[in-house]
PDB file of C-alpha atoms and ligand atoms in Angstrom:
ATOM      1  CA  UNK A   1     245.077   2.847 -22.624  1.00 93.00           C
ATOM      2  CA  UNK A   2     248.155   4.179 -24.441  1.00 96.00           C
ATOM      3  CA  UNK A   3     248.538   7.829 -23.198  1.00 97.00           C
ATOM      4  CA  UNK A   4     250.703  10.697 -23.920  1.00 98.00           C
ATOM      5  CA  UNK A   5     251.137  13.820 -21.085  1.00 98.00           C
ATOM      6  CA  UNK A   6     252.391  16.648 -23.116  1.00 98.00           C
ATOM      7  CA  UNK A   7     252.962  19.901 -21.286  1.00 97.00           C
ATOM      8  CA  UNK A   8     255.944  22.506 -20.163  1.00 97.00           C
ATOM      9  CA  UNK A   9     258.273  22.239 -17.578  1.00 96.00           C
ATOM     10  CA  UNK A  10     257.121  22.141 -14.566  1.00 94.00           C
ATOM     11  CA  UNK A  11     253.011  21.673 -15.639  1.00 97.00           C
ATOM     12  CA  UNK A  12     253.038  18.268 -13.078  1.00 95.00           C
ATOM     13  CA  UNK A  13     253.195  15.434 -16.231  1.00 96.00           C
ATOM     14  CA  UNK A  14     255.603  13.702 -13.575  1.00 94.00           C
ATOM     15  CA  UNK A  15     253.231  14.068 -10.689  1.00 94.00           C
ATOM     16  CA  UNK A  16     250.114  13.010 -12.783  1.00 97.00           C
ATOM     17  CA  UNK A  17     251.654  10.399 -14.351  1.00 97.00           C
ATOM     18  CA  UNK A  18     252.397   8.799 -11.341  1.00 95.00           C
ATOM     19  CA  UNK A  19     249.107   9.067 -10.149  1.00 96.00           C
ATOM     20  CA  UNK A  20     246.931   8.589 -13.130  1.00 96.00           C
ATOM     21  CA  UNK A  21     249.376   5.544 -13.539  1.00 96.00           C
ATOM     22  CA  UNK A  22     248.212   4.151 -10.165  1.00 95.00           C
ATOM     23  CA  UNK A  23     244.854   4.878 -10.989  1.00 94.00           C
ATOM     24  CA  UNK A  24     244.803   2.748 -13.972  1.00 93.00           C
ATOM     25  CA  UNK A  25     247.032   0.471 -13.552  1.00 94.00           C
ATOM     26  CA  UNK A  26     249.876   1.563 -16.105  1.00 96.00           C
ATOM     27  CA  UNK A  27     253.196   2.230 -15.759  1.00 97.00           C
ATOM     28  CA  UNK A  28     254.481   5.936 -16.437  1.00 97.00           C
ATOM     29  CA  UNK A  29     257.312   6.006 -19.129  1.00 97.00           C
ATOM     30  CA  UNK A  30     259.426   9.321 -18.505  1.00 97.00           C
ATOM     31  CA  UNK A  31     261.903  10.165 -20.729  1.00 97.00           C
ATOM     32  CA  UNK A  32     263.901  12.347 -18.742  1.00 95.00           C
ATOM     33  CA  UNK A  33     263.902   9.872 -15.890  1.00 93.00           C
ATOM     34  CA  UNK A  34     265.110   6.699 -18.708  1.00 96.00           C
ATOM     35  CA  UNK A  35     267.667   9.816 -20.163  1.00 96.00           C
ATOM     36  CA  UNK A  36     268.463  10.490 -16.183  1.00 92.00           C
ATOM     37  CA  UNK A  37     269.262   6.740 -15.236  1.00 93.00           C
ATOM     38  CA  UNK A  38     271.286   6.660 -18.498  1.00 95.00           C
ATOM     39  CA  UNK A  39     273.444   9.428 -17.108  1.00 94.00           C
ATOM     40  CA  UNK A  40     274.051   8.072 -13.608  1.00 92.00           C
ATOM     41  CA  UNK A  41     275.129   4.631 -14.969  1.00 95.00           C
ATOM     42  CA  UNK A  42     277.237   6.454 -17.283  1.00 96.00           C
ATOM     43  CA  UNK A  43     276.076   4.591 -20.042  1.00 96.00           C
ATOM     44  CA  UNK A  44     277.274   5.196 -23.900  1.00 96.00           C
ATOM     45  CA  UNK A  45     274.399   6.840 -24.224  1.00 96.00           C
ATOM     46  CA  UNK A  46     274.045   8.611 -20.935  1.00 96.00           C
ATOM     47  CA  UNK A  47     277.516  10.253 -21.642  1.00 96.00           C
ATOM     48  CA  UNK A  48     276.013  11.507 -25.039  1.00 96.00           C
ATOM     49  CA  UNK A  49     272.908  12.956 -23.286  1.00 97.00           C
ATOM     50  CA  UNK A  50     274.360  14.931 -20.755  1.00 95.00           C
ATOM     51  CA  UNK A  51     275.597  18.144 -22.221  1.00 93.00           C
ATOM     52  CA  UNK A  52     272.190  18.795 -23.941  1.00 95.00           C
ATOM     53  CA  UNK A  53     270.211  17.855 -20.663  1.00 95.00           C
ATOM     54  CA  UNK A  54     272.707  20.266 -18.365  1.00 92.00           C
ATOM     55  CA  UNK A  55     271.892  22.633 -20.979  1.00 92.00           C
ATOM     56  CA  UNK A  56     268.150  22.325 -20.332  1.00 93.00           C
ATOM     57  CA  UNK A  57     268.298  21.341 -24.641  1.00 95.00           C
ATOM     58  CA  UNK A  58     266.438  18.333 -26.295  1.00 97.00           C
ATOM     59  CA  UNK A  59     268.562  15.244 -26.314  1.00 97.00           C
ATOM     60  CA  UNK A  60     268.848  14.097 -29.903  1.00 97.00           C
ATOM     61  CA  UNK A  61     265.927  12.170 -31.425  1.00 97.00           C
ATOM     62  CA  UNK A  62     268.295   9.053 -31.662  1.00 96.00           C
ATOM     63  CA  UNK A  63     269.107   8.746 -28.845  1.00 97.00           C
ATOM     64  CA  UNK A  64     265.567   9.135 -26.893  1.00 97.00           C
ATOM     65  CA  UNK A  65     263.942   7.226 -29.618  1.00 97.00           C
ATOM     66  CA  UNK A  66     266.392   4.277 -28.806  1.00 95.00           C
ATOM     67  CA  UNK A  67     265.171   4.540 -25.009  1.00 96.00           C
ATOM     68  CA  UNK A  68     261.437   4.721 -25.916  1.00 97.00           C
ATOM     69  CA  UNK A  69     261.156   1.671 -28.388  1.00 96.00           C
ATOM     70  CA  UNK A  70     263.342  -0.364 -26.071  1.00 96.00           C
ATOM     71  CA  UNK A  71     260.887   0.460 -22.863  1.00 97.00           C
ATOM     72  CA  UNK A  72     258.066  -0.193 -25.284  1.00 96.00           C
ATOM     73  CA  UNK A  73     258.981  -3.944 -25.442  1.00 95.00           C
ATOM     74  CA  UNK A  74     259.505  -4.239 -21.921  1.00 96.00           C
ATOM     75  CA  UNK A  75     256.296  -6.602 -20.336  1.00 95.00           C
ATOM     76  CA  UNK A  76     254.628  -3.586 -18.353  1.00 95.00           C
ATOM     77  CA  UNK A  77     254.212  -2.120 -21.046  1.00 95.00           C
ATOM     78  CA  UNK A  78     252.237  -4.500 -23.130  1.00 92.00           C
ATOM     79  CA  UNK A  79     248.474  -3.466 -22.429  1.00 90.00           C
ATOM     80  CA  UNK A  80     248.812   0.465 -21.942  1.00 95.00           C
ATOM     81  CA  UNK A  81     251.122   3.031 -20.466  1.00 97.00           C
ATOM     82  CA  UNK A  82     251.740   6.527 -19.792  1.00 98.00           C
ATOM     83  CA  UNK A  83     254.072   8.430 -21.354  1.00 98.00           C
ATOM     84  CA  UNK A  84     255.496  11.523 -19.950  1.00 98.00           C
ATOM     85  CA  UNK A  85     258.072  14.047 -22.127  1.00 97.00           C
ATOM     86  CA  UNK A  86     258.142  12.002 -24.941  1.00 98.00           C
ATOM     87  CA  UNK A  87     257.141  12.682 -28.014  1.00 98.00           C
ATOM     88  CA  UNK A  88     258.650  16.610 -28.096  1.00 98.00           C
ATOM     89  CA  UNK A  89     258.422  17.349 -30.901  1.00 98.00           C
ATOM     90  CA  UNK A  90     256.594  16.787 -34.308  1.00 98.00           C
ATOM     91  CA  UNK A  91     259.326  14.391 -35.663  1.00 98.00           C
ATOM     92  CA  UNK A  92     259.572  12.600 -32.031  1.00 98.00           C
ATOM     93  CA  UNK A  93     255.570  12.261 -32.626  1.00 98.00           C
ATOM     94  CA  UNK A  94     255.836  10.888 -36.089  1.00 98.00           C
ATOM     95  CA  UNK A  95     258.825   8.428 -34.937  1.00 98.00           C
ATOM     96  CA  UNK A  96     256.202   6.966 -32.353  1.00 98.00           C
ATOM     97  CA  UNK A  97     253.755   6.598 -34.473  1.00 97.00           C
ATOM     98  CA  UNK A  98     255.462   4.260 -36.604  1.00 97.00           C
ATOM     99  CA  UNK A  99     256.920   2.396 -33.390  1.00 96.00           C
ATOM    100  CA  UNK A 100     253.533   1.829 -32.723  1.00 96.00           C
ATOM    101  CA  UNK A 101     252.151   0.745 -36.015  1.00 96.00           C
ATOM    102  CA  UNK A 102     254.556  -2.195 -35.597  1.00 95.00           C
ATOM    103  CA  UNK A 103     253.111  -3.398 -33.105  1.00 93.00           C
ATOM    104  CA  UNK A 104     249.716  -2.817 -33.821  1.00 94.00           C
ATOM    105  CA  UNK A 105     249.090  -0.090 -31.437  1.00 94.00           C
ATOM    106  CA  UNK A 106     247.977   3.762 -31.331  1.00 95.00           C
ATOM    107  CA  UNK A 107     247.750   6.495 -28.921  1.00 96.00           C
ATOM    108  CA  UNK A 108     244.630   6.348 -27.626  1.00 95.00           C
ATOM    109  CA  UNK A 109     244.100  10.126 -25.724  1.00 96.00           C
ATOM    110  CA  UNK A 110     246.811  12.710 -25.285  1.00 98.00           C
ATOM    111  CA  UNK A 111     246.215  15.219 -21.918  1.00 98.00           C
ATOM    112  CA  UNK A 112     248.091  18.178 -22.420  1.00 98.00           C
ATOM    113  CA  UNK A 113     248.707  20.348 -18.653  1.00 98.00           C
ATOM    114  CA  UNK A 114     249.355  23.842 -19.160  1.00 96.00           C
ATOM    115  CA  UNK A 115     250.314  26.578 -15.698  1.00 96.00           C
ATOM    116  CA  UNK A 116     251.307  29.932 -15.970  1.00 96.00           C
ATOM    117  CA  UNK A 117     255.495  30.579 -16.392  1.00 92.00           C
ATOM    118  CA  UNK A 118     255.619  32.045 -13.379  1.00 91.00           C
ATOM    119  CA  UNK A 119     254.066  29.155 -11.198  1.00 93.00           C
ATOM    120  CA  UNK A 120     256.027  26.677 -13.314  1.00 94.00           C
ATOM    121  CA  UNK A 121     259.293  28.447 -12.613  1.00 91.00           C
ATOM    122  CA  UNK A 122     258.242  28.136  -8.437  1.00 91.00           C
ATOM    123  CA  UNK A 123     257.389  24.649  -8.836  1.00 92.00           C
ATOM    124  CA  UNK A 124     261.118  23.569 -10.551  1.00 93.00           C
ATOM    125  CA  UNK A 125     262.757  25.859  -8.410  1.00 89.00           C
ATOM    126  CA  UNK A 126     261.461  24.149  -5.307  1.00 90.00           C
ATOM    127  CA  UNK A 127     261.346  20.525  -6.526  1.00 91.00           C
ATOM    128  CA  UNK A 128     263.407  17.960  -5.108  1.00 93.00           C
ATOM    129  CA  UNK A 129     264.055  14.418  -5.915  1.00 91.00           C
ATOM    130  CA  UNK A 130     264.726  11.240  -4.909  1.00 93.00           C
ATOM    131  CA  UNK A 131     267.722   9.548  -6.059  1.00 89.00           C
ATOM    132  CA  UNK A 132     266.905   6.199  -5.665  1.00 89.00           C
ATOM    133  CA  UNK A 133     263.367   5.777  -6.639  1.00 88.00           C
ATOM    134  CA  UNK A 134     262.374   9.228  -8.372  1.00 85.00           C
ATOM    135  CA  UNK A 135     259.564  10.020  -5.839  1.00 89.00           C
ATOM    136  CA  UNK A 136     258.849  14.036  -6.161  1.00 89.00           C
ATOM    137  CA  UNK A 137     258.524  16.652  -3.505  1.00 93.00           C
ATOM    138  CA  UNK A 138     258.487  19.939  -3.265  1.00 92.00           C
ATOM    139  CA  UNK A 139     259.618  22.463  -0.624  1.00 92.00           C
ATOM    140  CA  UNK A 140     256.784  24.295   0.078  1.00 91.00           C
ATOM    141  CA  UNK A 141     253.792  22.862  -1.738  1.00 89.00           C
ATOM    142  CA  UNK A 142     254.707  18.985  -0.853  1.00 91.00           C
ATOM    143  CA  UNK A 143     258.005  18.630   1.469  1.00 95.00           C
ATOM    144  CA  UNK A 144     259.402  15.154   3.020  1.00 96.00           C
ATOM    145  CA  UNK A 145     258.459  14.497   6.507  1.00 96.00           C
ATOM    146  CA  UNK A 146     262.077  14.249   7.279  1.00 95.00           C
ATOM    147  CA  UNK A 147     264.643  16.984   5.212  1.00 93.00           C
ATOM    148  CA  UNK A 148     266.264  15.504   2.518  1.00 95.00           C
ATOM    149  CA  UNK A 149     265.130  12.656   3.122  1.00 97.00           C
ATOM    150  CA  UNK A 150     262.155  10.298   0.797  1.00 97.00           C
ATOM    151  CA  UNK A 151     259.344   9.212   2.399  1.00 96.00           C
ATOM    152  CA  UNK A 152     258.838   6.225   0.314  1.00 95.00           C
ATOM    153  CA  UNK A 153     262.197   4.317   0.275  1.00 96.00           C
ATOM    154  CA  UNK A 154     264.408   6.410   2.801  1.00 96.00           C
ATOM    155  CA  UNK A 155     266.389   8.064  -0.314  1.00 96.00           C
ATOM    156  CA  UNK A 156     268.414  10.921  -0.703  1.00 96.00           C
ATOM    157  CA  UNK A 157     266.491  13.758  -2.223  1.00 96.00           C
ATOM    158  CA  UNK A 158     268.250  16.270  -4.551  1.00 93.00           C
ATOM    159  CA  UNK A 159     268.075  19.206  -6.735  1.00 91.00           C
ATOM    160  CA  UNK A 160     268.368  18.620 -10.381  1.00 87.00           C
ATOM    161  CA  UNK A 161     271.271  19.755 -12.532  1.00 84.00           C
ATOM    162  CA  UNK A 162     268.914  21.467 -14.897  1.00 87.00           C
ATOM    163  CA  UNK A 163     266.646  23.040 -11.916  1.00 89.00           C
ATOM    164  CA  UNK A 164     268.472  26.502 -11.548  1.00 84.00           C
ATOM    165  CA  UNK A 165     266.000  29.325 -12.711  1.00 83.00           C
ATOM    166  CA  UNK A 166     268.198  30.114 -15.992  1.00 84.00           C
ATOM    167  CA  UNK A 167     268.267  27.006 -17.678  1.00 89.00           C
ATOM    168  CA  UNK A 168     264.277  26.638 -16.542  1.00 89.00           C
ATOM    169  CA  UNK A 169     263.851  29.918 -18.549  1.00 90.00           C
ATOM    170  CA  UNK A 170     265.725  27.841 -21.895  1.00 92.00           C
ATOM    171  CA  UNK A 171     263.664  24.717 -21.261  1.00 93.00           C
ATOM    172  CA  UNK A 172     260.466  26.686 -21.438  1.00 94.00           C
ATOM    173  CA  UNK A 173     261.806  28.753 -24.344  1.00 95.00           C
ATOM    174  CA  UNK A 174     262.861  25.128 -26.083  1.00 96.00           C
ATOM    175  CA  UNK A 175     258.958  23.717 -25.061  1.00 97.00           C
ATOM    176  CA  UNK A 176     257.553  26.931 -27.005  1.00 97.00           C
ATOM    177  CA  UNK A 177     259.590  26.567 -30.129  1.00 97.00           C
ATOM    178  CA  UNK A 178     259.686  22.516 -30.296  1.00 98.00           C
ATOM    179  CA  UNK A 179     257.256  21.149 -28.548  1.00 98.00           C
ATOM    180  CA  UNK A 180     253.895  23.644 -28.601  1.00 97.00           C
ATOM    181  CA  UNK A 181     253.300  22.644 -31.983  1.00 98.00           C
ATOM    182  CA  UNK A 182     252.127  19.178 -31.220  1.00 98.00           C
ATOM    183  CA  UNK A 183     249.063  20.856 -29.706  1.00 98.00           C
ATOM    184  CA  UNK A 184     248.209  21.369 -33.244  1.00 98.00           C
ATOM    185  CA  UNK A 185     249.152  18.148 -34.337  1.00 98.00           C
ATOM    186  CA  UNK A 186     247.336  15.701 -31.967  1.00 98.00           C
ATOM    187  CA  UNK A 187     244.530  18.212 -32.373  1.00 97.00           C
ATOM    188  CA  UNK A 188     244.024  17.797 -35.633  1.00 97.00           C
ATOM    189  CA  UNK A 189     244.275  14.006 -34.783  1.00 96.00           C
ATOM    190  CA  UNK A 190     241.429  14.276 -32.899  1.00 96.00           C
ATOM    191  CA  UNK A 191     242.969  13.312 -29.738  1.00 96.00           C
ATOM    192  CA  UNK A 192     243.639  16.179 -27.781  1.00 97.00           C
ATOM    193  CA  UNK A 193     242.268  16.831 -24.760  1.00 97.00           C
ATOM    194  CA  UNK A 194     243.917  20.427 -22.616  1.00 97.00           C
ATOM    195  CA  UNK A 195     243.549  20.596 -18.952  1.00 98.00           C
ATOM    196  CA  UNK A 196     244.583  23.332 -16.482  1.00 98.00           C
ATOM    197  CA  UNK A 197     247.042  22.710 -14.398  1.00 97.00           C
ATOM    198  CA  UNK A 198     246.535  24.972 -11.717  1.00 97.00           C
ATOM    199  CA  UNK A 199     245.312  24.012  -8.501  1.00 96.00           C
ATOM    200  CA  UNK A 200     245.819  20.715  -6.164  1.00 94.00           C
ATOM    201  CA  UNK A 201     246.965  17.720  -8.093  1.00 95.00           C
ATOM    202  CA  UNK A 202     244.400  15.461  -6.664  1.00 96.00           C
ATOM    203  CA  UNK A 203     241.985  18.850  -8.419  1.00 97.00           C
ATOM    204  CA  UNK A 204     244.231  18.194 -11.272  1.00 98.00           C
ATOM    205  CA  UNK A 205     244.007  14.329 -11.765  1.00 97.00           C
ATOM    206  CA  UNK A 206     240.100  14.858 -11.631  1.00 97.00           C
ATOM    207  CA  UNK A 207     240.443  17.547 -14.563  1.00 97.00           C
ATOM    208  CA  UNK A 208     242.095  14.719 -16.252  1.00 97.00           C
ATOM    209  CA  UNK A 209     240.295  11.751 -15.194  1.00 96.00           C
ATOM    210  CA  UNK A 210     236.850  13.519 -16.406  1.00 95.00           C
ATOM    211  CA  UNK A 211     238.444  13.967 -19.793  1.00 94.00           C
ATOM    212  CA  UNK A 212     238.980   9.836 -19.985  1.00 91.00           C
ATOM    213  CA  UNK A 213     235.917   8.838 -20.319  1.00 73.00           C
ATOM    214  CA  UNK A 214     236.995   4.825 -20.512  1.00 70.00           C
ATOM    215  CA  UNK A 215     238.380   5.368 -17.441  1.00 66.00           C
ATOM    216  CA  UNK A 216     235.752   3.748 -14.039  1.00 47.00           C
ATOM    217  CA  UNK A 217     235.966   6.792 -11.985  1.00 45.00           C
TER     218      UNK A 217
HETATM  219  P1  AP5 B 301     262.073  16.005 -18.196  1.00 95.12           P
HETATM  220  O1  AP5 B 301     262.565  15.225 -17.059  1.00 95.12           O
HETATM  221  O2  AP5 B 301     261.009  15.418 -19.061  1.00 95.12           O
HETATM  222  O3  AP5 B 301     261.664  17.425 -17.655  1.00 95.12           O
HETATM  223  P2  AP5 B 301     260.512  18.440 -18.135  1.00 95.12           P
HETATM  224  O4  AP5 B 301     259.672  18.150 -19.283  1.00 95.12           O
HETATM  225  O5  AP5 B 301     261.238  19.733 -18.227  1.00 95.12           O
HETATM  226  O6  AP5 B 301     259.458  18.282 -17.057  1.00 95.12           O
HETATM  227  P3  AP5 B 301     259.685  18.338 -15.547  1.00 95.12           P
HETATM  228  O7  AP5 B 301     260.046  16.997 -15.032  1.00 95.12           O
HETATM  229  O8  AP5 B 301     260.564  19.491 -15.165  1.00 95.12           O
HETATM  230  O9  AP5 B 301     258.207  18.803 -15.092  1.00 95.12           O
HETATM  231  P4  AP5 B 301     256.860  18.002 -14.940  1.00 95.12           P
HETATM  232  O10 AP5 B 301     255.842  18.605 -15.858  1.00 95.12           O
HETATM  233  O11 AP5 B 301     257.031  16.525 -14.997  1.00 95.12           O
HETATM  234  O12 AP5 B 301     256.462  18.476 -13.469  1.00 95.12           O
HETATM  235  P5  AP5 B 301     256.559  17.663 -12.101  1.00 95.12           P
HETATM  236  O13 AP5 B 301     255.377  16.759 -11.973  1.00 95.12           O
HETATM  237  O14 AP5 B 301     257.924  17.087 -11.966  1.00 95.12           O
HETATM  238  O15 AP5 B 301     263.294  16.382 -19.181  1.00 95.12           O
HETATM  239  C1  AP5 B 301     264.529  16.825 -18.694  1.00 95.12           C
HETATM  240  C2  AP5 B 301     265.529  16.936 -19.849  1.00 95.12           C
HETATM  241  O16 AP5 B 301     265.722  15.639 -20.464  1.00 95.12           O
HETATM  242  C3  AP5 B 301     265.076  17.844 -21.015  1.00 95.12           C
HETATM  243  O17 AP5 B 301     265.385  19.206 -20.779  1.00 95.12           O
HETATM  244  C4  AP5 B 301     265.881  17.249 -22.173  1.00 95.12           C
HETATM  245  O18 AP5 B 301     267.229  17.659 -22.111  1.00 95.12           O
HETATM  246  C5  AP5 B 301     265.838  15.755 -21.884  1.00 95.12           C
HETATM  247  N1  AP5 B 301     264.670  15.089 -22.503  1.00 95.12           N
HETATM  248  C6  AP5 B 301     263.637  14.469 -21.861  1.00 95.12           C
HETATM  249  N2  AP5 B 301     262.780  13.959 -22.741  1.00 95.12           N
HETATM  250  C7  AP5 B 301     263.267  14.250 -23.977  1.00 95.12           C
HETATM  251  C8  AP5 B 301     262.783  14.003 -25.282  1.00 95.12           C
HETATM  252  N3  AP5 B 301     261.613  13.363 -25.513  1.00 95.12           N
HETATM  253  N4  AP5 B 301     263.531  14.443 -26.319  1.00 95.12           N
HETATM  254  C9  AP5 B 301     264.713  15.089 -26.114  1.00 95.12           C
HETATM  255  N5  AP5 B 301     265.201  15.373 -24.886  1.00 95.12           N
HETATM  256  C10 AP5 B 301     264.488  14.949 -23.826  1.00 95.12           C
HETATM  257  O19 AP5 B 301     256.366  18.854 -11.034  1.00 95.12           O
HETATM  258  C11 AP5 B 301     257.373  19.816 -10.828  1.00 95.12           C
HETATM  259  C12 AP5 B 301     257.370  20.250  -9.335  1.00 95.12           C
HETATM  260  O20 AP5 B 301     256.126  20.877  -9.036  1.00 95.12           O
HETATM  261  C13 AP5 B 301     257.520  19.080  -8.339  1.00 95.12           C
HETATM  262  O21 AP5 B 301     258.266  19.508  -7.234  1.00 95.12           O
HETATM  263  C14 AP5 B 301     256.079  18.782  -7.902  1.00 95.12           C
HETATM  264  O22 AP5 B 301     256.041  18.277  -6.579  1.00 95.12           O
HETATM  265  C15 AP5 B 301     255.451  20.189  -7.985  1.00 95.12           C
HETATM  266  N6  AP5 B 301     254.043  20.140  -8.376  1.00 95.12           N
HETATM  267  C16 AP5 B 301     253.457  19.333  -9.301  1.00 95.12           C
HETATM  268  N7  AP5 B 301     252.141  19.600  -9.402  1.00 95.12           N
HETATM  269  C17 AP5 B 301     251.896  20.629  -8.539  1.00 95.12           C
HETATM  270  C18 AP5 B 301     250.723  21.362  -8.193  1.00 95.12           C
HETATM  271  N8  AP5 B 301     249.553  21.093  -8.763  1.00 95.12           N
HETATM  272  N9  AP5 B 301     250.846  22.343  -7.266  1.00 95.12           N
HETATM  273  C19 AP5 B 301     252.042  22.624  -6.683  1.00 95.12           C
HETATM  274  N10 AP5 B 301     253.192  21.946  -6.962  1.00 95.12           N
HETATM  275  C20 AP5 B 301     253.105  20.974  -7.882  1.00 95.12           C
END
């Protein structure tokens, strides 16, 4: 399955990804996490990123699209995946569709998670990563069993640069103007399927796994 989480800030596309992904054997593709890694190996591209991302603004289509069609022809990726902040916008959506009409491929569902602002602004605000293998927790909803530390690998955790409540405010603004309209545009493409994204994420993942119906539950 070739899938597409489209949501706001904060809405869990990470944290569903991940677990959808493990469900059905694909791998998640995250832009901000391919735009993150580009940063902290100070790539060309990484260095171009940064300002916008700081910012809480949408890196520029060449750069992301560069990331995306690269990833695409990596093995994993061959027979399904998920993708997770990409495409962003209408152009971004139009760009993948022609990345994947050379290979032969189209999206086959896309699950759009939506929350209330003020439960996606608690959910940033508390978030905290791992540096070394991206694992998410959260402070009060999901902490570590040990403080700053990950569960999984024994990473550091951290708060991202672009996690303070005022540039969470412009990223949700920036979803609303850029990215809300491809609600419209995968619905009219038959392929949209909305989920609420309140509640437990295991709650959650059922909301989404009931909308795939190729999907063995
Ligand atoms: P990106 O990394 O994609 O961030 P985002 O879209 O703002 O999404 P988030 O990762 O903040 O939220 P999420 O929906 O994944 O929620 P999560 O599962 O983590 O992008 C960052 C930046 O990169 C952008 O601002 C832009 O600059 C750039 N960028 C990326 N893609 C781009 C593109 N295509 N084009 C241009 N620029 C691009 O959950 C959040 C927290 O809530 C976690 O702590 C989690 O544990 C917790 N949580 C999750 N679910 C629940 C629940 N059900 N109940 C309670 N807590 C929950």
């Amino acid at each position: 399955m070739r899938l597409v989480m489209l949501g706001p800030p904060g809405a869990g596309k990470g944290t569903q990804a991940r677990m959808l992904g493990e469900r059905i054997h694909a791998p998640q593709i995250a832009s901000g996490d391919l735009l993150r890694e580009a940063v902290r190996d100070q790539t060309p591209l990484g260095l171009q990123a940064r300002s916008y991302m700081d910012k809480g603004s949408l890196v520029p289509d060449e750069l992301v699209l560069k990331l995306i069609d690269a990833r695409l022809d990596q093995a994993d990726a061959k027979s399904g995946f998920i993708l997770d902040g990409f495409p962003r916008s209408v152009p971004q959506a139009e760009a993948l569709a022609r990345m994947l009409k050379q290979r032969g491929e189209t999206i086959s569902q896309v699950i759009a998670i939506d929350a209330p602002d003020e439960e996606l602004v608690k959910r940033i605000s508390g978030r905290r990563t791992c540096r070394n293998c991206n694992e998410m927790y959260h402070m009060t909803f999901d902490p570590p069993a040990k403080p700053g530390i990950c569960n999984k690998c024994g990473g550091e955790l951290y708060q991202r640069d672009d996690d303070h409540e005022d540039t969470v405010r412009h990223r949700l603004q920036v979803y609303d103007n850029a990215t809300k309209p491809l609600l419209d545009y995968y619905g009219k493409a038959g392929i949209l399927s909305q989920v609420d994204g309140t509640g437990r994420p295991d709650e959650i993942l059922d909301r989404i796994l009931a909308k795939l119906p190729a999907v063995a539950n």
